[in-house]
Amino acid sequence: MSLSTRLEGSVKAGLALLAVAALAASLNRAAHTDEGAANWISYFTNLSNLLGAAVLLTGGLALLRVTRPVPDLLRGAATLYLVITGAVYWTLLAGTIDANTIIWANDVVHGVMPAVFLADWLLRPPLRRIPWTRSLPWLAFPLLYLGYSLLRGPSAGWYPYDFLDPREPGGYGHVATWSVIITLAFTVMASLLVLYANVRSRSGGSGISERDGRDRELRTT
């Protein structure tokens, strides 16, 4: 195992633990405020970061142990969710933090993790082309989340984001408009991630030779 592989594995595992620490800190805060744990787990940010931490940790340990890497379709899904999480936060929600917000944890889940996953996808693109149809299931989770949020909202008296709250000016028309906009954002970003991966798989991306060697080693064990 090369030094660069060990370093990459260690960094990914360390970043996963940082994300877990940030999530744990915000969950502890939620449990001791009016927000509550049930509302905490109902944020798309927290769900996407839980997936991201699991993918990073698994990927880091795979590098360190020379075992099979995280499937590229799972990496792609986590990258999509976290990039959209970061984009939506910094364009729509950054001004909504309050005195209860833990700043460093907020920065990790909305800034560090999206940047890490985007960089990982750009620097370590999939070895093989991803058919466009294989990326369509990536959109299932955001759509299910939308349905969950709208169904839970009336009984909980709480919505995770203002643009999903029909009590805001514009009512359900306001919610429908933003739902379409964000769904389109997911679709466009998913298409860009697949396009980039497929272009790089044809031209040959950085780190491919080393990953090919690891795959060949695994196939012979």
PDB file of C-alpha atoms in Angstrom:
ATOM      1  CA  MET A   1       0.000   0.000   0.000  1.00  0.00           C
ATOM      2  CA  SER A   2       1.414   3.373  -1.006  1.00  0.00           C
ATOM      3  CA  LEU A   3       1.839   6.283   1.360  1.00  0.00           C
ATOM      4  CA  SER A   4      -0.697   8.323  -0.636  1.00  0.00           C
ATOM      5  CA  THR A   5      -3.302   5.572  -0.258  1.00  0.00           C
ATOM      6  CA  ARG A   6      -2.739   5.363   3.500  1.00  0.00           C
ATOM      7  CA  LEU A   7      -2.934   9.147   3.755  1.00  0.00           C
ATOM      8  CA  GLU A   8      -6.155   9.318   1.727  1.00  0.00           C
ATOM      9  CA  GLY A   9      -7.740   6.556   3.788  1.00  0.00           C
ATOM     10  CA  SER A  10      -6.765   8.219   7.054  1.00  0.00           C
ATOM     11  CA  VAL A  11      -8.023  11.632   5.936  1.00  0.00           C
ATOM     12  CA  LYS A  12     -11.376  10.195   4.823  1.00  0.00           C
ATOM     13  CA  ALA A  13     -11.813   8.304   8.088  1.00  0.00           C
ATOM     14  CA  GLY A  14     -10.863  11.426  10.052  1.00  0.00           C
ATOM     15  CA  LEU A  15     -13.342  13.595   8.142  1.00  0.00           C
ATOM     16  CA  ALA A  16     -16.055  11.007   8.739  1.00  0.00           C
ATOM     17  CA  LEU A  17     -15.397  11.201  12.471  1.00  0.00           C
ATOM     18  CA  LEU A  18     -15.471  15.003  12.287  1.00  0.00           C
ATOM     19  CA  ALA A  19     -18.896  14.821  10.640  1.00  0.00           C
ATOM     20  CA  VAL A  20     -20.118  12.390  13.298  1.00  0.00           C
ATOM     21  CA  ALA A  21     -18.865  14.755  16.023  1.00  0.00           C
ATOM     22  CA  ALA A  22     -20.678  17.691  14.405  1.00  0.00           C
ATOM     23  CA  LEU A  23     -23.891  15.702  14.080  1.00  0.00           C
ATOM     24  CA  ALA A  24     -23.629  14.471  17.674  1.00  0.00           C
ATOM     25  CA  ALA A  25     -23.128  18.023  18.941  1.00  0.00           C
ATOM     26  CA  SER A  26     -26.156  19.329  17.048  1.00  0.00           C
ATOM     27  CA  LEU A  27     -28.281  16.355  18.122  1.00  0.00           C
ATOM     28  CA  ASN A  28     -27.350  16.956  21.759  1.00  0.00           C
ATOM     29  CA  ARG A  29     -28.335  20.611  21.372  1.00  0.00           C
ATOM     30  CA  ALA A  30     -31.636  19.661  19.737  1.00  0.00           C
ATOM     31  CA  ALA A  31     -32.436  17.177  22.498  1.00  0.00           C
ATOM     32  CA  HIS A  32     -32.046  19.918  25.087  1.00  0.00           C
ATOM     33  CA  THR A  33     -34.081  22.576  23.262  1.00  0.00           C
ATOM     34  CA  ASP A  34     -37.587  22.829  21.857  1.00  0.00           C
ATOM     35  CA  GLU A  35     -36.385  21.409  18.545  1.00  0.00           C
ATOM     36  CA  GLY A  36     -36.187  17.830  19.841  1.00  0.00           C
ATOM     37  CA  ALA A  37     -34.546  14.758  18.378  1.00  0.00           C
ATOM     38  CA  ALA A  38     -37.517  13.919  16.118  1.00  0.00           C
ATOM     39  CA  ASN A  39     -37.225  17.258  14.352  1.00  0.00           C
ATOM     40  CA  TRP A  40     -33.422  16.967  14.211  1.00  0.00           C
ATOM     41  CA  ILE A  41     -33.593  13.723  12.254  1.00  0.00           C
ATOM     42  CA  SER A  42     -36.140  15.329   9.930  1.00  0.00           C
ATOM     43  CA  TYR A  43     -33.615  17.767   8.451  1.00  0.00           C
ATOM     44  CA  PHE A  44     -32.320  16.774   5.015  1.00  0.00           C
ATOM     45  CA  THR A  45     -28.960  18.199   6.073  1.00  0.00           C
ATOM     46  CA  ASN A  46     -28.589  15.729   8.922  1.00  0.00           C
ATOM     47  CA  LEU A  47     -29.786  12.747   6.903  1.00  0.00           C
ATOM     48  CA  SER A  48     -27.438  13.523   4.014  1.00  0.00           C
ATOM     49  CA  ASN A  49     -24.520  14.013   6.401  1.00  0.00           C
ATOM     50  CA  LEU A  50     -25.238  10.719   8.149  1.00  0.00           C
ATOM     51  CA  LEU A  51     -25.013   9.011   4.766  1.00  0.00           C
ATOM     52  CA  GLY A  52     -21.917  11.010   3.909  1.00  0.00           C
ATOM     53  CA  ALA A  53     -20.161  10.075   7.132  1.00  0.00           C
ATOM     54  CA  ALA A  54     -20.930   6.388   6.546  1.00  0.00           C
ATOM     55  CA  VAL A  55     -19.643   6.544   2.961  1.00  0.00           C
ATOM     56  CA  LEU A  56     -16.478   8.410   3.974  1.00  0.00           C
ATOM     57  CA  LEU A  57     -15.713   6.069   6.846  1.00  0.00           C
ATOM     58  CA  THR A  58     -16.342   2.966   4.750  1.00  0.00           C
ATOM     59  CA  GLY A  59     -14.259   4.355   1.911  1.00  0.00           C
ATOM     60  CA  GLY A  60     -11.422   5.346   4.210  1.00  0.00           C
ATOM     61  CA  LEU A  61     -11.302   1.949   5.890  1.00  0.00           C
ATOM     62  CA  ALA A  62     -11.457   0.238   2.484  1.00  0.00           C
ATOM     63  CA  LEU A  63      -8.341   2.113   1.425  1.00  0.00           C
ATOM     64  CA  LEU A  64      -6.519   1.286   4.656  1.00  0.00           C
ATOM     65  CA  ARG A  65      -7.501  -2.384   4.570  1.00  0.00           C
ATOM     66  CA  VAL A  66      -7.225  -2.804   0.775  1.00  0.00           C
ATOM     67  CA  THR A  67     -10.798  -4.049   0.496  1.00  0.00           C
ATOM     68  CA  ARG A  68     -13.470  -3.270  -2.056  1.00  0.00           C
ATOM     69  CA  PRO A  69     -14.237   0.449  -2.360  1.00  0.00           C
ATOM     70  CA  VAL A  70     -17.624   2.042  -1.846  1.00  0.00           C
ATOM     71  CA  PRO A  71     -19.771   1.508  -4.991  1.00  0.00           C
ATOM     72  CA  ASP A  72     -19.639   4.540  -7.253  1.00  0.00           C
ATOM     73  CA  LEU A  73     -23.427   4.798  -7.416  1.00  0.00           C
ATOM     74  CA  LEU A  74     -23.541   5.158  -3.626  1.00  0.00           C
ATOM     75  CA  ARG A  75     -20.730   7.718  -3.738  1.00  0.00           C
ATOM     76  CA  GLY A  76     -22.649   9.589  -6.399  1.00  0.00           C
ATOM     77  CA  ALA A  77     -25.836   9.655  -4.369  1.00  0.00           C
ATOM     78  CA  ALA A  78     -24.029  10.979  -1.276  1.00  0.00           C
ATOM     79  CA  THR A  79     -22.209  13.569  -3.392  1.00  0.00           C
ATOM     80  CA  LEU A  80     -25.456  14.759  -4.955  1.00  0.00           C
ATOM     81  CA  TYR A  81     -27.272  15.108  -1.638  1.00  0.00           C
ATOM     82  CA  LEU A  82     -24.425  16.924   0.079  1.00  0.00           C
ATOM     83  CA  VAL A  83     -23.674  19.293  -2.792  1.00  0.00           C
ATOM     84  CA  ILE A  84     -27.345  20.295  -2.939  1.00  0.00           C
ATOM     85  CA  THR A  85     -27.391  20.598   0.853  1.00  0.00           C
ATOM     86  CA  GLY A  86     -24.491  23.038   0.713  1.00  0.00           C
ATOM     87  CA  ALA A  87     -25.878  24.972  -2.249  1.00  0.00           C
ATOM     88  CA  VAL A  88     -29.345  25.396  -0.741  1.00  0.00           C
ATOM     89  CA  TYR A  89     -27.941  26.402   2.627  1.00  0.00           C
ATOM     90  CA  TRP A  90     -25.511  29.027   1.361  1.00  0.00           C
ATOM     91  CA  THR A  91     -28.002  30.525  -1.116  1.00  0.00           C
ATOM     92  CA  LEU A  92     -31.235  30.404   0.916  1.00  0.00           C
ATOM     93  CA  LEU A  93     -30.665  29.593   4.568  1.00  0.00           C
ATOM     94  CA  ALA A  94     -27.324  30.961   5.748  1.00  0.00           C
ATOM     95  CA  GLY A  95     -29.003  33.978   7.318  1.00  0.00           C
ATOM     96  CA  THR A  96     -31.441  31.921   9.377  1.00  0.00           C
ATOM     97  CA  ILE A  97     -29.095  30.627  12.101  1.00  0.00           C
ATOM     98  CA  ASP A  98     -29.996  31.545  15.662  1.00  0.00           C
ATOM     99  CA  ALA A  99     -28.303  31.746  19.051  1.00  0.00           C
ATOM    100  CA  ASN A 100     -28.656  27.984  19.553  1.00  0.00           C
ATOM    101  CA  THR A 101     -26.660  27.155  16.430  1.00  0.00           C
ATOM    102  CA  ILE A 102     -23.295  25.508  17.057  1.00  0.00           C
ATOM    103  CA  ILE A 103     -21.231  27.398  14.513  1.00  0.00           C
ATOM    104  CA  TRP A 104     -18.417  24.894  13.975  1.00  0.00           C
ATOM    105  CA  ALA A 105     -20.865  21.980  13.601  1.00  0.00           C
ATOM    106  CA  ASN A 106     -23.011  24.040  11.239  1.00  0.00           C
ATOM    107  CA  ASP A 107     -19.954  24.827   9.109  1.00  0.00           C
ATOM    108  CA  VAL A 108     -18.941  21.150   8.978  1.00  0.00           C
ATOM    109  CA  VAL A 109     -22.304  19.834   7.766  1.00  0.00           C
ATOM    110  CA  HIS A 110     -23.044  22.701   5.369  1.00  0.00           C
ATOM    111  CA  GLY A 111     -19.552  23.561   4.168  1.00  0.00           C
ATOM    112  CA  VAL A 112     -16.854  20.990   4.840  1.00  0.00           C
ATOM    113  CA  MET A 113     -18.776  17.841   3.932  1.00  0.00           C
ATOM    114  CA  PRO A 114     -20.255  19.157   0.660  1.00  0.00           C
ATOM    115  CA  ALA A 115     -16.819  20.424  -0.384  1.00  0.00           C
ATOM    116  CA  VAL A 116     -15.134  17.130   0.522  1.00  0.00           C
ATOM    117  CA  PHE A 117     -17.576  15.027  -1.476  1.00  0.00           C
ATOM    118  CA  LEU A 118     -17.469  17.285  -4.506  1.00  0.00           C
ATOM    119  CA  ALA A 119     -13.665  17.275  -4.444  1.00  0.00           C
ATOM    120  CA  ASP A 120     -13.574  13.498  -4.046  1.00  0.00           C
ATOM    121  CA  TRP A 121     -15.874  13.032  -7.057  1.00  0.00           C
ATOM    122  CA  LEU A 122     -13.799  15.420  -9.164  1.00  0.00           C
ATOM    123  CA  LEU A 123     -10.444  13.955  -8.153  1.00  0.00           C
ATOM    124  CA  ARG A 124     -11.519  10.298  -7.954  1.00  0.00           C
ATOM    125  CA  PRO A 125     -14.153   9.890 -10.666  1.00  0.00           C
ATOM    126  CA  PRO A 126     -15.668   6.457 -11.274  1.00  0.00           C
ATOM    127  CA  LEU A 127     -13.531   4.071 -13.294  1.00  0.00           C
ATOM    128  CA  ARG A 128     -16.439   3.045 -15.500  1.00  0.00           C
ATOM    129  CA  ARG A 129     -19.170   4.979 -17.235  1.00  0.00           C
ATOM    130  CA  ILE A 130     -22.443   5.449 -15.356  1.00  0.00           C
ATOM    131  CA  PRO A 131     -25.507   4.977 -17.581  1.00  0.00           C
ATOM    132  CA  TRP A 132     -27.854   7.914 -17.140  1.00  0.00           C
ATOM    133  CA  THR A 133     -30.655   5.572 -16.130  1.00  0.00           C
ATOM    134  CA  ARG A 134     -28.553   4.207 -13.250  1.00  0.00           C
ATOM    135  CA  SER A 135     -28.477   7.652 -11.673  1.00  0.00           C
ATOM    136  CA  LEU A 136     -32.265   8.090 -11.681  1.00  0.00           C
ATOM    137  CA  PRO A 137     -32.684   6.274  -8.318  1.00  0.00           C
ATOM    138  CA  TRP A 138     -30.607   9.074  -6.782  1.00  0.00           C
ATOM    139  CA  LEU A 139     -33.714  11.255  -7.050  1.00  0.00           C
ATOM    140  CA  ALA A 140     -35.895   8.853  -5.061  1.00  0.00           C
ATOM    141  CA  PHE A 141     -34.635   9.919  -1.644  1.00  0.00           C
ATOM    142  CA  PRO A 142     -35.211  13.682  -2.134  1.00  0.00           C
ATOM    143  CA  LEU A 143     -38.717  13.009  -3.445  1.00  0.00           C
ATOM    144  CA  LEU A 144     -39.519  10.684  -0.539  1.00  0.00           C
ATOM    145  CA  TYR A 145     -38.117  13.285   1.845  1.00  0.00           C
ATOM    146  CA  LEU A 146     -40.390  15.937   0.324  1.00  0.00           C
ATOM    147  CA  GLY A 147     -43.426  13.721   0.828  1.00  0.00           C
ATOM    148  CA  TYR A 148     -42.387  12.864   4.382  1.00  0.00           C
ATOM    149  CA  SER A 149     -41.890  16.514   5.317  1.00  0.00           C
ATOM    150  CA  LEU A 150     -45.248  17.604   3.940  1.00  0.00           C
ATOM    151  CA  LEU A 151     -47.125  14.712   5.556  1.00  0.00           C
ATOM    152  CA  ARG A 152     -45.415  15.086   8.937  1.00  0.00           C
ATOM    153  CA  GLY A 153     -45.620  18.875   9.057  1.00  0.00           C
ATOM    154  CA  PRO A 154     -49.294  19.333   9.985  1.00  0.00           C
ATOM    155  CA  SER A 155     -49.191  16.802  12.845  1.00  0.00           C
ATOM    156  CA  ALA A 156     -45.839  18.022  14.165  1.00  0.00           C
ATOM    157  CA  GLY A 157     -46.706  21.683  13.701  1.00  0.00           C
ATOM    158  CA  TRP A 158     -43.193  22.061  12.300  1.00  0.00           C
ATOM    159  CA  TYR A 159     -41.479  22.103   8.911  1.00  0.00           C
ATOM    160  CA  PRO A 160     -37.722  21.724   8.481  1.00  0.00           C
ATOM    161  CA  TYR A 161     -37.368  24.591   5.999  1.00  0.00           C
ATOM    162  CA  ASP A 162     -39.399  27.722   5.286  1.00  0.00           C
ATOM    163  CA  PHE A 163     -39.727  26.854   1.600  1.00  0.00           C
ATOM    164  CA  LEU A 164     -41.559  23.657   2.606  1.00  0.00           C
ATOM    165  CA  ASP A 165     -43.888  25.420   5.042  1.00  0.00           C
ATOM    166  CA  PRO A 166     -47.378  26.070   3.588  1.00  0.00           C
ATOM    167  CA  ARG A 167     -48.039  28.477   6.452  1.00  0.00           C
ATOM    168  CA  GLU A 168     -45.645  30.926   4.795  1.00  0.00           C
ATOM    169  CA  PRO A 169     -47.019  33.554   2.386  1.00  0.00           C
ATOM    170  CA  GLY A 170     -48.177  31.847  -0.792  1.00  0.00           C
ATOM    171  CA  GLY A 171     -49.260  28.651   0.957  1.00  0.00           C
ATOM    172  CA  TYR A 172     -48.983  25.424  -0.981  1.00  0.00           C
ATOM    173  CA  GLY A 173     -48.355  27.347  -4.192  1.00  0.00           C
ATOM    174  CA  HIS A 174     -45.163  28.665  -2.587  1.00  0.00           C
ATOM    175  CA  VAL A 175     -44.234  25.119  -1.525  1.00  0.00           C
ATOM    176  CA  ALA A 176     -44.973  23.688  -4.978  1.00  0.00           C
ATOM    177  CA  THR A 177     -42.863  26.319  -6.721  1.00  0.00           C
ATOM    178  CA  TRP A 178     -39.839  25.724  -4.512  1.00  0.00           C
ATOM    179  CA  SER A 179     -40.298  21.960  -4.664  1.00  0.00           C
ATOM    180  CA  VAL A 180     -40.105  22.097  -8.460  1.00  0.00           C
ATOM    181  CA  ILE A 181     -37.080  24.407  -8.370  1.00  0.00           C
ATOM    182  CA  ILE A 182     -35.158  22.197  -5.959  1.00  0.00           C
ATOM    183  CA  THR A 183     -36.153  19.004  -7.788  1.00  0.00           C
ATOM    184  CA  LEU A 184     -34.782  20.545 -10.976  1.00  0.00           C
ATOM    185  CA  ALA A 185     -31.611  21.464  -9.094  1.00  0.00           C
ATOM    186  CA  PHE A 186     -31.212  17.830  -8.012  1.00  0.00           C
ATOM    187  CA  THR A 187     -31.813  16.645 -11.579  1.00  0.00           C
ATOM    188  CA  VAL A 188     -29.348  19.083 -13.125  1.00  0.00           C
ATOM    189  CA  MET A 189     -26.655  18.371 -10.546  1.00  0.00           C
ATOM    190  CA  ALA A 190     -27.088  14.606 -10.930  1.00  0.00           C
ATOM    191  CA  SER A 191     -26.714  15.010 -14.684  1.00  0.00           C
ATOM    192  CA  LEU A 192     -23.558  17.081 -14.260  1.00  0.00           C
ATOM    193  CA  LEU A 193     -22.012  14.530 -11.895  1.00  0.00           C
ATOM    194  CA  VAL A 194     -22.733  11.703 -14.340  1.00  0.00           C
ATOM    195  CA  LEU A 195     -21.514  13.718 -17.323  1.00  0.00           C
ATOM    196  CA  TYR A 196     -18.251  14.581 -15.590  1.00  0.00           C
ATOM    197  CA  ALA A 197     -17.706  10.970 -14.500  1.00  0.00           C
ATOM    198  CA  ASN A 198     -18.350   9.639 -17.995  1.00  0.00           C
ATOM    199  CA  VAL A 199     -16.076  12.169 -19.685  1.00  0.00           C
ATOM    200  CA  ARG A 200     -13.288  11.388 -17.224  1.00  0.00           C
ATOM    201  CA  SER A 201     -13.788   7.631 -17.626  1.00  0.00           C
ATOM    202  CA  ARG A 202     -13.173   8.020 -21.373  1.00  0.00           C
ATOM    203  CA  SER A 203     -10.153  10.277 -21.001  1.00  0.00           C
ATOM    204  CA  GLY A 204      -8.667   8.612 -17.905  1.00  0.00           C
ATOM    205  CA  GLY A 205      -8.804  10.374 -14.541  1.00  0.00           C
ATOM    206  CA  SER A 206      -6.286  10.857 -11.757  1.00  0.00           C
ATOM    207  CA  GLY A 207      -5.811   7.916  -9.453  1.00  0.00           C
ATOM    208  CA  ILE A 208      -7.240   5.417 -11.946  1.00  0.00           C
ATOM    209  CA  SER A 209      -4.118   3.323 -12.339  1.00  0.00           C
ATOM    210  CA  GLU A 210      -3.766   2.857  -8.597  1.00  0.00           C
ATOM    211  CA  ARG A 211      -7.447   1.994  -8.186  1.00  0.00           C
ATOM    212  CA  ASP A 212      -7.243  -0.433 -11.117  1.00  0.00           C
ATOM    213  CA  GLY A 213      -4.348  -2.120  -9.383  1.00  0.00           C
ATOM    214  CA  ARG A 214      -6.309  -2.399  -6.163  1.00  0.00           C
ATOM    215  CA  ASP A 215      -9.284  -3.860  -8.040  1.00  0.00           C
ATOM    216  CA  ARG A 216      -7.065  -6.418  -9.755  1.00  0.00           C
ATOM    217  CA  GLU A 217      -5.541  -7.330  -6.401  1.00  0.00           C
ATOM    218  CA  LEU A 218      -8.985  -7.856  -4.915  1.00  0.00           C
ATOM    219  CA  ARG A 219     -10.102 -10.007  -7.829  1.00  0.00           C
ATOM    220  CA  THR A 220      -7.154 -12.338  -7.303  1.00  0.00           C
ATOM    221  CA  THR A 221      -7.801 -12.833  -3.578  1.00  0.00           C
TER     222      THR A 221
END
